[in-house]
Coordinates of N, CA and C in Angstrom, one line a residue:
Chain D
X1 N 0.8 -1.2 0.0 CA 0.0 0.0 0.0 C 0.9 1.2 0.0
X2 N 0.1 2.6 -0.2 CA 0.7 3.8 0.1 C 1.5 4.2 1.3
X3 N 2.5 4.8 0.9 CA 3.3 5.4 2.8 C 4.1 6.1 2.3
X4 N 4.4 6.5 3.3 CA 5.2 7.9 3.4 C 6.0 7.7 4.7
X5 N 7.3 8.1 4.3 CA 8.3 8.0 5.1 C 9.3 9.5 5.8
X6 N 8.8 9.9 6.4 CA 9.8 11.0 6.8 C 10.2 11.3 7.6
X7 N 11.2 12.2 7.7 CA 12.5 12.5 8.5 C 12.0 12.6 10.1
X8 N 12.5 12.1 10.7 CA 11.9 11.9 12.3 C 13.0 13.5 13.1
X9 N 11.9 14.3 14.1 CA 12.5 15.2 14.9 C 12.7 15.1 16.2
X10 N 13.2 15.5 16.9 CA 12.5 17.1 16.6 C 14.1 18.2 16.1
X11 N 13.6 18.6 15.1 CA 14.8 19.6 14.5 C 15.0 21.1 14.7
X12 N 15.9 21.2 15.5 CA 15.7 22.7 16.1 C 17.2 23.8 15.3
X13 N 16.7 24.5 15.3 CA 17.3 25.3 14.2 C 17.5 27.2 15.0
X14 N 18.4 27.9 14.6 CA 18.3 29.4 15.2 C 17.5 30.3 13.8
X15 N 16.8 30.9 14.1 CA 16.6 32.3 13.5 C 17.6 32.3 12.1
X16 N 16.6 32.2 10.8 CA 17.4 32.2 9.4 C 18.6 31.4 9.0
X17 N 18.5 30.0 10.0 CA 19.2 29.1 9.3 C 17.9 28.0 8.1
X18 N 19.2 27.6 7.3 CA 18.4 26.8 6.5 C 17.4 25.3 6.4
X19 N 16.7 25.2 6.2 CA 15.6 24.1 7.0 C 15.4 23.0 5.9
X20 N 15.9 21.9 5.8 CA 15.5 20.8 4.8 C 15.0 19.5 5.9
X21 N 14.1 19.4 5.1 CA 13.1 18.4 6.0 C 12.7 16.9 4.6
X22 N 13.5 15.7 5.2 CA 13.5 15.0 4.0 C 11.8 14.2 3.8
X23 N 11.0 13.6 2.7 CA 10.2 13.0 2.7 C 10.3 12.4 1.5
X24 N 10.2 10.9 1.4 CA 10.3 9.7 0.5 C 8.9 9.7 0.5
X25 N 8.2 8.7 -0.6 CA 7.0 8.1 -0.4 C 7.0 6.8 -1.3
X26 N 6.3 6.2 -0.9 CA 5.7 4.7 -2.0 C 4.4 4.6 -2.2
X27 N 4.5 4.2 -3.3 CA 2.8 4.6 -4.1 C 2.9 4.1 -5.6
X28 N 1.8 3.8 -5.8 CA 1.5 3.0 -7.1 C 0.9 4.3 -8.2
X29 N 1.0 4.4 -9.1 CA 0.6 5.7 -10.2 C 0.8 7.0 -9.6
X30 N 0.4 7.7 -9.7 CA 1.2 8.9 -9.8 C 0.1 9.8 -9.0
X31 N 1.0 10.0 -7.2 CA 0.1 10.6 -6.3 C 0.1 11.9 -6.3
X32 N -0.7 12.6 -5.9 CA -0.1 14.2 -5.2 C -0.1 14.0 -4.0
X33 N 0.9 15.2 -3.9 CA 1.9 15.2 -2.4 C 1.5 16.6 -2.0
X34 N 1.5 16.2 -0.3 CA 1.6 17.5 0.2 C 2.2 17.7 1.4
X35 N 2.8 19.0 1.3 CA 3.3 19.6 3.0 C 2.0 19.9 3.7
X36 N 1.0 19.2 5.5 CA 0.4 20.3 6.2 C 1.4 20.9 7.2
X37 N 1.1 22.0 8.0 CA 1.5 22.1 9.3 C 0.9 22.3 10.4
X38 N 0.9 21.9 11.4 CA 0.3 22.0 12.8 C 1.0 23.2 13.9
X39 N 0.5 24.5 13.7 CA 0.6 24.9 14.7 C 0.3 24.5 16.2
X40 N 0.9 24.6 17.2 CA 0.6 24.3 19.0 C -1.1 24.9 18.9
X41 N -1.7 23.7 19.4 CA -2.8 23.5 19.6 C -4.2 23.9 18.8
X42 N -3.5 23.9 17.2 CA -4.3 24.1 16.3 C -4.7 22.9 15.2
X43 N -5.3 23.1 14.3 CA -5.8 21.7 13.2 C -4.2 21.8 12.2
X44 N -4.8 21.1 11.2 CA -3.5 21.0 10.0 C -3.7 22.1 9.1
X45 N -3.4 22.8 8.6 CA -3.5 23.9 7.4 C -2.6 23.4 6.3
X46 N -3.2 23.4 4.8 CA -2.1 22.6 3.9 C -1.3 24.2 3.8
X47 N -0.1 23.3 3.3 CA 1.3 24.5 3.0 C 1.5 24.6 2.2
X48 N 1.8 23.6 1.8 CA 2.0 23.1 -0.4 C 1.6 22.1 -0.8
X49 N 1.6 22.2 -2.1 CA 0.8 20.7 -3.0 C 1.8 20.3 -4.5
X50 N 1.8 19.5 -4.7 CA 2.4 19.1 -6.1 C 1.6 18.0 -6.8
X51 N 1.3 17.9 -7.6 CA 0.3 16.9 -8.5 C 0.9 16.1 -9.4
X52 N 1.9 16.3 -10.0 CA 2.3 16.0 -11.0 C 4.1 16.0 -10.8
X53 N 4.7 15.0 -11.4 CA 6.1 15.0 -11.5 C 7.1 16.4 -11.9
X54 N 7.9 16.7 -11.2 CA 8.5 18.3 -11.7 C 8.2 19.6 -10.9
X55 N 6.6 19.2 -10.5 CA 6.1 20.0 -9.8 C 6.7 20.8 -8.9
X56 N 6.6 21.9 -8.7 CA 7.2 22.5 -7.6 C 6.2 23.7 -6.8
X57 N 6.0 23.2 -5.5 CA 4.7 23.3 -4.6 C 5.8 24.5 -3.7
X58 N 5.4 25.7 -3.7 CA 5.9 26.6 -2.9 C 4.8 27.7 -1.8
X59 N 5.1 28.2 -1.0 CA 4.5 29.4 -0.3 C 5.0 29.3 1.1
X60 N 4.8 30.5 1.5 CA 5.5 31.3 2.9 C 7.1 31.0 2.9
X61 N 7.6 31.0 1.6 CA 9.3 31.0 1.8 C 9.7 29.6 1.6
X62 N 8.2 28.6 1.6 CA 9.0 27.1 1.5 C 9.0 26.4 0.5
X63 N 9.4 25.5 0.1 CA 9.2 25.2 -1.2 C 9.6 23.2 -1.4
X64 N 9.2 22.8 -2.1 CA 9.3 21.0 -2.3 C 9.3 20.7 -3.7
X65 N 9.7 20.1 -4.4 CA 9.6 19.9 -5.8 C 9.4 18.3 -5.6
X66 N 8.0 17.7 -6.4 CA 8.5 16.4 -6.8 C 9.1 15.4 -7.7
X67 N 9.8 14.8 -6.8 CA 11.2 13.9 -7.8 C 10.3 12.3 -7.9
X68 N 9.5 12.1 -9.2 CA 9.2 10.9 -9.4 C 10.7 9.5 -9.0
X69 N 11.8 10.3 -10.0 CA 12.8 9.0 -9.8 C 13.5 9.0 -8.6
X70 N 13.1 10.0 -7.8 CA 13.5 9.8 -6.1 C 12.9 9.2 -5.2
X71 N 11.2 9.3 -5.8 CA 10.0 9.0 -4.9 C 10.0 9.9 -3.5
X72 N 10.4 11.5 -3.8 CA 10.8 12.2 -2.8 C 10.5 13.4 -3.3
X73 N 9.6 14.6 -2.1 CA 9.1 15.9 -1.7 C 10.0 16.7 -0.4
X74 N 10.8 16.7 -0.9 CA 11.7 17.4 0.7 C 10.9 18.7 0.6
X75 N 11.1 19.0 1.8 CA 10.4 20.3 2.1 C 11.7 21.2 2.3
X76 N 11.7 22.7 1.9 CA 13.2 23.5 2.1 C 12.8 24.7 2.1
X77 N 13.4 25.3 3.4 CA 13.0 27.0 3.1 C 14.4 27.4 3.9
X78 N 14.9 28.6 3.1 CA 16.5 28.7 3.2 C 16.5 30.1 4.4
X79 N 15.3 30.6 5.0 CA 15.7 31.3 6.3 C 14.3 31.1 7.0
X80 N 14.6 30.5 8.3 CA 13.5 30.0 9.2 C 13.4 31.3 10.0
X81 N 12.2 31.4 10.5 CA 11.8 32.2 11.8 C 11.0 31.3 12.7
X82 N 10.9 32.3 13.8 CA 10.3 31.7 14.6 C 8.9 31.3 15.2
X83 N 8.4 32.1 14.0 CA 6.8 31.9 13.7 C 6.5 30.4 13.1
X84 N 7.9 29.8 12.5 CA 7.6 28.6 11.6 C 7.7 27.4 12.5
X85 N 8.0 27.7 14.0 CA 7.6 26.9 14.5 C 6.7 25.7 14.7
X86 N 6.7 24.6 14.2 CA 5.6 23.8 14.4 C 6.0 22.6 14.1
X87 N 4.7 21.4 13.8 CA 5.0 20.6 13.5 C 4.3 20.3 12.1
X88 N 5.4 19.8 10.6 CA 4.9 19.6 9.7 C 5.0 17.9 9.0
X89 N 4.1 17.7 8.2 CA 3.4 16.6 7.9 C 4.4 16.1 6.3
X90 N 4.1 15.3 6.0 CA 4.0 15.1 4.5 C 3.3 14.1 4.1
X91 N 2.2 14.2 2.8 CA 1.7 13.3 3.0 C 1.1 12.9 1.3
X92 N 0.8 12.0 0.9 CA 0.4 11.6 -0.2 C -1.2 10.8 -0.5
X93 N -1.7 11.9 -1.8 CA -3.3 11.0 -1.9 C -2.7 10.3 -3.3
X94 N -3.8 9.0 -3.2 CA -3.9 9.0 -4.7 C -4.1 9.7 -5.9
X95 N -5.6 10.0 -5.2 CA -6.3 10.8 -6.6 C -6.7 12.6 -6.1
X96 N -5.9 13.0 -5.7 CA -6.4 14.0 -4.9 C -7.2 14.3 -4.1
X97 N -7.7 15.5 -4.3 CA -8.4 15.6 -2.3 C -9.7 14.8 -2.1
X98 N -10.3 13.7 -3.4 CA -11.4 13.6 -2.6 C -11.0 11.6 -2.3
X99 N -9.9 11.5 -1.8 CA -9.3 10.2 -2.0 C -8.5 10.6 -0.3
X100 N -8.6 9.4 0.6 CA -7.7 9.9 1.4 C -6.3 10.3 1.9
X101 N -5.7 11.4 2.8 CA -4.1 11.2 3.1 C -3.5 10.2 3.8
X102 N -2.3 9.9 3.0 CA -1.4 8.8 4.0 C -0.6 9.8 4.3
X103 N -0.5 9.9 5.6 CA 0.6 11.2 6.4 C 2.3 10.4 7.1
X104 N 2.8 11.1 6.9 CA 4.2 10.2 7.1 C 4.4 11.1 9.1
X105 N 4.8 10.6 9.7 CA 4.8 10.8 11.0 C 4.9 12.1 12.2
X106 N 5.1 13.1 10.9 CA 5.3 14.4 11.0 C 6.9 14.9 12.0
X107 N 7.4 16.0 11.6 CA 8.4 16.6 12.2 C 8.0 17.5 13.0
X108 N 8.7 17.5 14.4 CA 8.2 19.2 14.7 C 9.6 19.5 14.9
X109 N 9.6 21.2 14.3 CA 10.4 22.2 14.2 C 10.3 23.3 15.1
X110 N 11.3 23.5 15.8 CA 11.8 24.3 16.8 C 12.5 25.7 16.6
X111 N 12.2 26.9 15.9 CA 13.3 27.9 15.8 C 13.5 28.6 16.6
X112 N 14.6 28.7 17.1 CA 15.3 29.7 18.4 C 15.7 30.9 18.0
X113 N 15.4 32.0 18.7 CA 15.7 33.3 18.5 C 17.2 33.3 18.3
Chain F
X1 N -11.6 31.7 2.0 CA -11.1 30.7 2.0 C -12.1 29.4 2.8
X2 N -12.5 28.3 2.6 CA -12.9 27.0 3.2 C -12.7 26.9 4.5
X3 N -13.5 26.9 5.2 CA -13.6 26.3 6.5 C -14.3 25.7 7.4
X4 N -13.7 24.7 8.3 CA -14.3 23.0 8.3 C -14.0 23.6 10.2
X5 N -15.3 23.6 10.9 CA -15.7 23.8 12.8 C -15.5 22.4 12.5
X6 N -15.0 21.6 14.4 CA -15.5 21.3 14.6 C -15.9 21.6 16.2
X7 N -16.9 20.5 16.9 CA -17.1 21.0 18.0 C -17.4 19.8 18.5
X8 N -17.3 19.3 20.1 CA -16.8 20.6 20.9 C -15.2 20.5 20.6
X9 N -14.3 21.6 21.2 CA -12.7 21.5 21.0 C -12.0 20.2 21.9
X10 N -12.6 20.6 22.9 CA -12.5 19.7 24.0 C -13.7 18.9 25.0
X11 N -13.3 17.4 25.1 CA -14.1 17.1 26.1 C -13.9 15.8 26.6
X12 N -14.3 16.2 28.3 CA -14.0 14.8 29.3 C -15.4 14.1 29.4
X13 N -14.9 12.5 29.3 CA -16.5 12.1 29.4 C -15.7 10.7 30.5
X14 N -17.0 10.3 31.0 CA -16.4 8.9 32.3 C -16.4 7.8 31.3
X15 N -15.9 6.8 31.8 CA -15.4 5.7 30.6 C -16.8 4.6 30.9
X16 N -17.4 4.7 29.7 CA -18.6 4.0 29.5 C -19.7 5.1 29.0
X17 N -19.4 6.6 28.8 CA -20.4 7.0 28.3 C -20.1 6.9 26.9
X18 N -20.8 7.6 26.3 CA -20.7 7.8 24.9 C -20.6 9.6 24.3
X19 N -20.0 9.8 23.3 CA -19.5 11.3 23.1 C -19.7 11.5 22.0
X20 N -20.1 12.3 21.6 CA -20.7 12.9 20.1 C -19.6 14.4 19.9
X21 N -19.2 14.2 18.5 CA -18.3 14.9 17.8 C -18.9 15.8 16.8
X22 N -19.0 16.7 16.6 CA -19.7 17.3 15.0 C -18.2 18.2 14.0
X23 N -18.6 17.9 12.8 CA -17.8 18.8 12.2 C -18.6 19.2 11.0
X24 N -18.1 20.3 10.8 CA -19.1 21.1 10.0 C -18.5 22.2 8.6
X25 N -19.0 22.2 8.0 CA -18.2 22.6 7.0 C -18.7 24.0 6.8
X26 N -18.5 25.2 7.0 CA -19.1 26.6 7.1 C -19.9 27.4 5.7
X27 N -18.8 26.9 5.1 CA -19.1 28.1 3.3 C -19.1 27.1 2.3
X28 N -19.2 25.8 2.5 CA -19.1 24.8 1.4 C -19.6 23.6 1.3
X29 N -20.1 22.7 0.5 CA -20.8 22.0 0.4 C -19.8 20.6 0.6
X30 N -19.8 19.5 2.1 CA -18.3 18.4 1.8 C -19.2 17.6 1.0
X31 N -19.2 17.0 -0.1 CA -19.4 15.6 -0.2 C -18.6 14.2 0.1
X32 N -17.6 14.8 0.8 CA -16.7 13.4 1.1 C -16.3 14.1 2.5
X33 N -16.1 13.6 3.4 CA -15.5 13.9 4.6 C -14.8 12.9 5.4
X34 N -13.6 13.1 6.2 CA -13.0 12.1 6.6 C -12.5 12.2 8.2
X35 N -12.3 11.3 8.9 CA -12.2 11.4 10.3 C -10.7 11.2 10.3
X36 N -10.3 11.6 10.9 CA -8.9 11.1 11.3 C -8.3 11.1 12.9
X37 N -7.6 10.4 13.9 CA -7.2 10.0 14.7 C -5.5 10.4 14.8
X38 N -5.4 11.1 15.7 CA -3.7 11.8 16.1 C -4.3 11.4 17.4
X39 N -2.4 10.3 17.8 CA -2.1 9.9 18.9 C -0.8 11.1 19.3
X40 N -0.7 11.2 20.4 CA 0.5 11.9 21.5 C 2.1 12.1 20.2
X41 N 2.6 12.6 20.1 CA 3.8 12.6 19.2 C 4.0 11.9 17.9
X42 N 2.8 11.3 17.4 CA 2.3 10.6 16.0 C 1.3 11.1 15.3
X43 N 1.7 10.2 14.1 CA 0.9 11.1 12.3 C -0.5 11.0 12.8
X44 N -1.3 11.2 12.0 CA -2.6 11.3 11.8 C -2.9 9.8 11.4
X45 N -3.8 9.1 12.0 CA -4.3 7.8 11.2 C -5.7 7.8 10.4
X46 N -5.8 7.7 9.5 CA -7.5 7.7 9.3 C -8.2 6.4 9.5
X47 N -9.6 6.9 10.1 CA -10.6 6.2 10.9 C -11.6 5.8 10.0
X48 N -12.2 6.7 8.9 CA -13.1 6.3 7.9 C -13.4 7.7 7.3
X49 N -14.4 6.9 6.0 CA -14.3 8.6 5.0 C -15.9 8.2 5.0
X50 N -16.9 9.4 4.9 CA -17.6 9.6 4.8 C -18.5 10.2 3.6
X51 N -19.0 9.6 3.2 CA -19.7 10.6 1.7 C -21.0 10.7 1.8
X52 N -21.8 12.1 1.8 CA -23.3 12.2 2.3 C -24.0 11.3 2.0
X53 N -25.2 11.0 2.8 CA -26.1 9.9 1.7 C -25.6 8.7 2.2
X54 N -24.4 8.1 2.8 CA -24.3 6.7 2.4 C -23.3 6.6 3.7
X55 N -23.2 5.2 3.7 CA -22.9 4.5 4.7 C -21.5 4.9 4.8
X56 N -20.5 5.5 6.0 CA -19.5 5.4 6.3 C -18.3 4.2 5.4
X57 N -17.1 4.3 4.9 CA -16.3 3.1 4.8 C -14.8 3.5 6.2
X58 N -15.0 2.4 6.6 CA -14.4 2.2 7.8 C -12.6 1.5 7.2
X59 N -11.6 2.1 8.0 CA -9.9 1.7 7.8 C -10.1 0.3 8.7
X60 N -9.2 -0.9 7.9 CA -9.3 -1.8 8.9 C -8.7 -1.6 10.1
X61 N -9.1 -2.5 11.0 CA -9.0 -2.3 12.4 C -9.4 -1.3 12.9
X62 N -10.5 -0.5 12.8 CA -11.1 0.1 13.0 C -12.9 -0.5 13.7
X63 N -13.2 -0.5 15.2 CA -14.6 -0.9 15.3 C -15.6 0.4 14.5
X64 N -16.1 0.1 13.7 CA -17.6 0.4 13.2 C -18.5 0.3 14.2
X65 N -18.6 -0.3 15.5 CA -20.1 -0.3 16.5 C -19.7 0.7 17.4
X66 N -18.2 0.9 17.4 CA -17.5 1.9 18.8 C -17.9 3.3 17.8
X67 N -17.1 3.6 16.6 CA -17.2 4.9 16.4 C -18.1 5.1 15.3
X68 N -19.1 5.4 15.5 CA -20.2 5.6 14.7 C -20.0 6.8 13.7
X69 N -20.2 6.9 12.8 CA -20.2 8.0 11.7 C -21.1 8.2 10.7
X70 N -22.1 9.4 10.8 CA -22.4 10.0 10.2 C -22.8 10.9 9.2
X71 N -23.1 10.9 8.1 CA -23.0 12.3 7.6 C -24.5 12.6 6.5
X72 N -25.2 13.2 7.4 CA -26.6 13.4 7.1 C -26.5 14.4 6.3
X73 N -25.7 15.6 6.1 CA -26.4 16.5 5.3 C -24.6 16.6 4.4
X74 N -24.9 17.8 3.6 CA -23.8 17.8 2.6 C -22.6 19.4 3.8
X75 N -23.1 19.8 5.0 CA -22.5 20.4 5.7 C -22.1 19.7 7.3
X76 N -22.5 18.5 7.3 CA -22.2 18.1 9.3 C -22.0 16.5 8.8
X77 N -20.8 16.4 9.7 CA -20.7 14.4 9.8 C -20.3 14.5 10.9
X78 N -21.5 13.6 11.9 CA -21.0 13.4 13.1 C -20.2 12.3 13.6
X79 N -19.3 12.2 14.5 CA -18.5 11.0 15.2 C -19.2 11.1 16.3
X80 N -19.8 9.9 16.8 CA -19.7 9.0 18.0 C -19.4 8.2 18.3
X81 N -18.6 8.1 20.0 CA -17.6 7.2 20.3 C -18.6 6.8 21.6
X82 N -18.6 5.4 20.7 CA -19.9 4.7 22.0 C -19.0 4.1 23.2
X83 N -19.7 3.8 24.5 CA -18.8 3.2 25.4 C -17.6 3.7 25.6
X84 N -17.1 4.6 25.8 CA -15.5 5.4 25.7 C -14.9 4.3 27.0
X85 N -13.7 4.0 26.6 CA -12.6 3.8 27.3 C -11.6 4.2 27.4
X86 N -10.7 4.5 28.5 CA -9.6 5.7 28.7 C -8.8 5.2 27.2
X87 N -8.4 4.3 26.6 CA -7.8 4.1 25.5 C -8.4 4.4 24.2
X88 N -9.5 5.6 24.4 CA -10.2 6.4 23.4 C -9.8 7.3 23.6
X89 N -8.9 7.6 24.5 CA -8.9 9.2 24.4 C -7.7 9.7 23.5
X90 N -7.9 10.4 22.8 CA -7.1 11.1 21.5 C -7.5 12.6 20.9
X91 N -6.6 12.9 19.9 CA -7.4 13.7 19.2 C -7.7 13.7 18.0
X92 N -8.6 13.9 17.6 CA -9.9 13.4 16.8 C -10.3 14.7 15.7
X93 N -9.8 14.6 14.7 CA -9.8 15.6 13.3 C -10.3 15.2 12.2
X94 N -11.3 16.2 11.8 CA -12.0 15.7 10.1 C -11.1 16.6 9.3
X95 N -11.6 16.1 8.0 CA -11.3 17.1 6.7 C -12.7 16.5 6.1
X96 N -12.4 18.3 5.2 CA -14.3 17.8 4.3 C -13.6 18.1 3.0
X97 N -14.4 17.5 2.0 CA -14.0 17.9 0.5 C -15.0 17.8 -0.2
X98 N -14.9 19.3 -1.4 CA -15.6 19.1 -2.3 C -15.1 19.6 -3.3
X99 N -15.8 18.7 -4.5 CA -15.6 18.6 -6.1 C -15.3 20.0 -7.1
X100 N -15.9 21.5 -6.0 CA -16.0 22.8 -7.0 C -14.8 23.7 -6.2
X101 N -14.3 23.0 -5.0 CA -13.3 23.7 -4.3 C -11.9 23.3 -5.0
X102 N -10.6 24.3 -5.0 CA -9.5 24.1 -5.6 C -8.9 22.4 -5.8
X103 N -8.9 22.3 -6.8 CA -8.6 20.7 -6.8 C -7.4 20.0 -5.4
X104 N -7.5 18.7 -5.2 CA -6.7 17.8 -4.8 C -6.7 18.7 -3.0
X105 N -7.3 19.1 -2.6 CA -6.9 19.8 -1.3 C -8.3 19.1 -0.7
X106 N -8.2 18.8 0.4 CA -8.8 18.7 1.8 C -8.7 19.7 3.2
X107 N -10.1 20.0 3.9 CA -9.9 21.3 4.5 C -10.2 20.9 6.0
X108 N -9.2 21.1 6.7 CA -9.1 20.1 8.0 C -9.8 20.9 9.3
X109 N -10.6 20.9 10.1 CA -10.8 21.2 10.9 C -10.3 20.9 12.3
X110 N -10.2 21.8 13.1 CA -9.6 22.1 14.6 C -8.8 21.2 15.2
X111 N -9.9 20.1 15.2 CA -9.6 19.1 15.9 C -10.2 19.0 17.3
X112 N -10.7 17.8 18.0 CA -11.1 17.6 19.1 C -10.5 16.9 20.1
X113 N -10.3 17.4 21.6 CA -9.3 16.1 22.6 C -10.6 16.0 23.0
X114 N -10.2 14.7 22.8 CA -11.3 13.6 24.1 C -10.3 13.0 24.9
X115 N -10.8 13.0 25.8 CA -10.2 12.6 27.2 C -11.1 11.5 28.1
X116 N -10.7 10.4 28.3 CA -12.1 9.8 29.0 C -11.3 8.9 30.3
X117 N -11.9 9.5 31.6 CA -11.2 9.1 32.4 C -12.3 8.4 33.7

């Protein structure tokens, strides 16, 4: 079946260092991928999306491209703050949103002043 | 932008009652909606997807008699956790989707802790 594999935390980081967060996945035909994130004591909000091979799923500074011959969506944003605090997901549908997420175990991220 | 209440945010119930969950979709019509289950420092698991009209499909290993699901109209799918035992307590998140909203996205609401002690 579907899964998702990624990078285990917790990864703590200062103020405008650079942030790569790895995520593999396994899946049969061609999924979309997504970054959510979980702010402290809030739901999931999606972050980025990619559909399609090449793709490259950006916003708020972060950005993932996906690598069909890697089976991989790293997540990368090259100056953290401390607002980005949280914990993020990665996760793969089959068929888009009306098909369910396999979520890979989530990271949480720590930025220090 | 889409957005998926649920309610209540939080709630303690004694172990053997039963606890009703609602989620609700504000500005949009879900035709599919899905429960999902976060434990303590772990991913989200899903519990079952819901599509208005029709019978819940349940993730194996999942009881279908314990958590009852819902979804009577094209805006509320309820969860009920019949009989709670303290190893029900979690937190408990939908997403709702529909077919006219931006493709491939699901729109997650709040989330609920149950606590049953």
């Amino acid at each position: 079946g579907n899964s998702v594999t990624q990078m285990e935390g917790p990864v703590t980081l200062s103020e405008e260092a650079f942030l790569t967060i790895n995520c593999t996945y396994t899946a049969t035909g061609y999924p979309s991928l997504f970054w959510y994130v979980q702010y402290p004591g809030e739901g999931l909000q999606l972050l980025l999306k990619a559909t399609k091979a090449d793709d490259k799923g950006s916003n708020k500074g972060f950005e993932a491209t996906y690598r069909k011959e890697t089976t991989s969506f790293h997540l990368e944003k090259g100056s953290v703050q401390v607002s980005d605090s949280a914990v993020y997901f990665c996760a793969l549908s089959s068929q888009g949103g009306s098909e369910k997420l396999v979520f890979g175990k989530g990271t949480k991220l720590t930025v220090n002043p | 932008g889409a957005v998926v209440s649920q309610h209540p945010s939080r709630v303690i119930c004694k172990s053997g009652t039963s606890v009703k969950i609602e989620c609700r979709s504000l500005d949009f019509q879900a035709t599919t909606m899905f429960w999902y289950r976060q434990f303590p420092k772990q991913s989200l698991m899903l519990m079952a997807t819901s599509n208005e009209g029709s019978k819940a499909t349940y993730e194996q290993g999942v009881e279908k008699d314990k958590f009852l699901i819902n979804h009577a109209s094209l805006t509320l799918s309820t969860l009920t956790v019949t009989s709670a035992h303290p190893e029900d307590s979690s937190f408990y998140i939908c997403s709702a989707y529909e077919p006219g909203l931006p493709s491939y996205e699901q729109y997650f609401g709040p989330g609920t802790r149950l606590t049953v002690t």
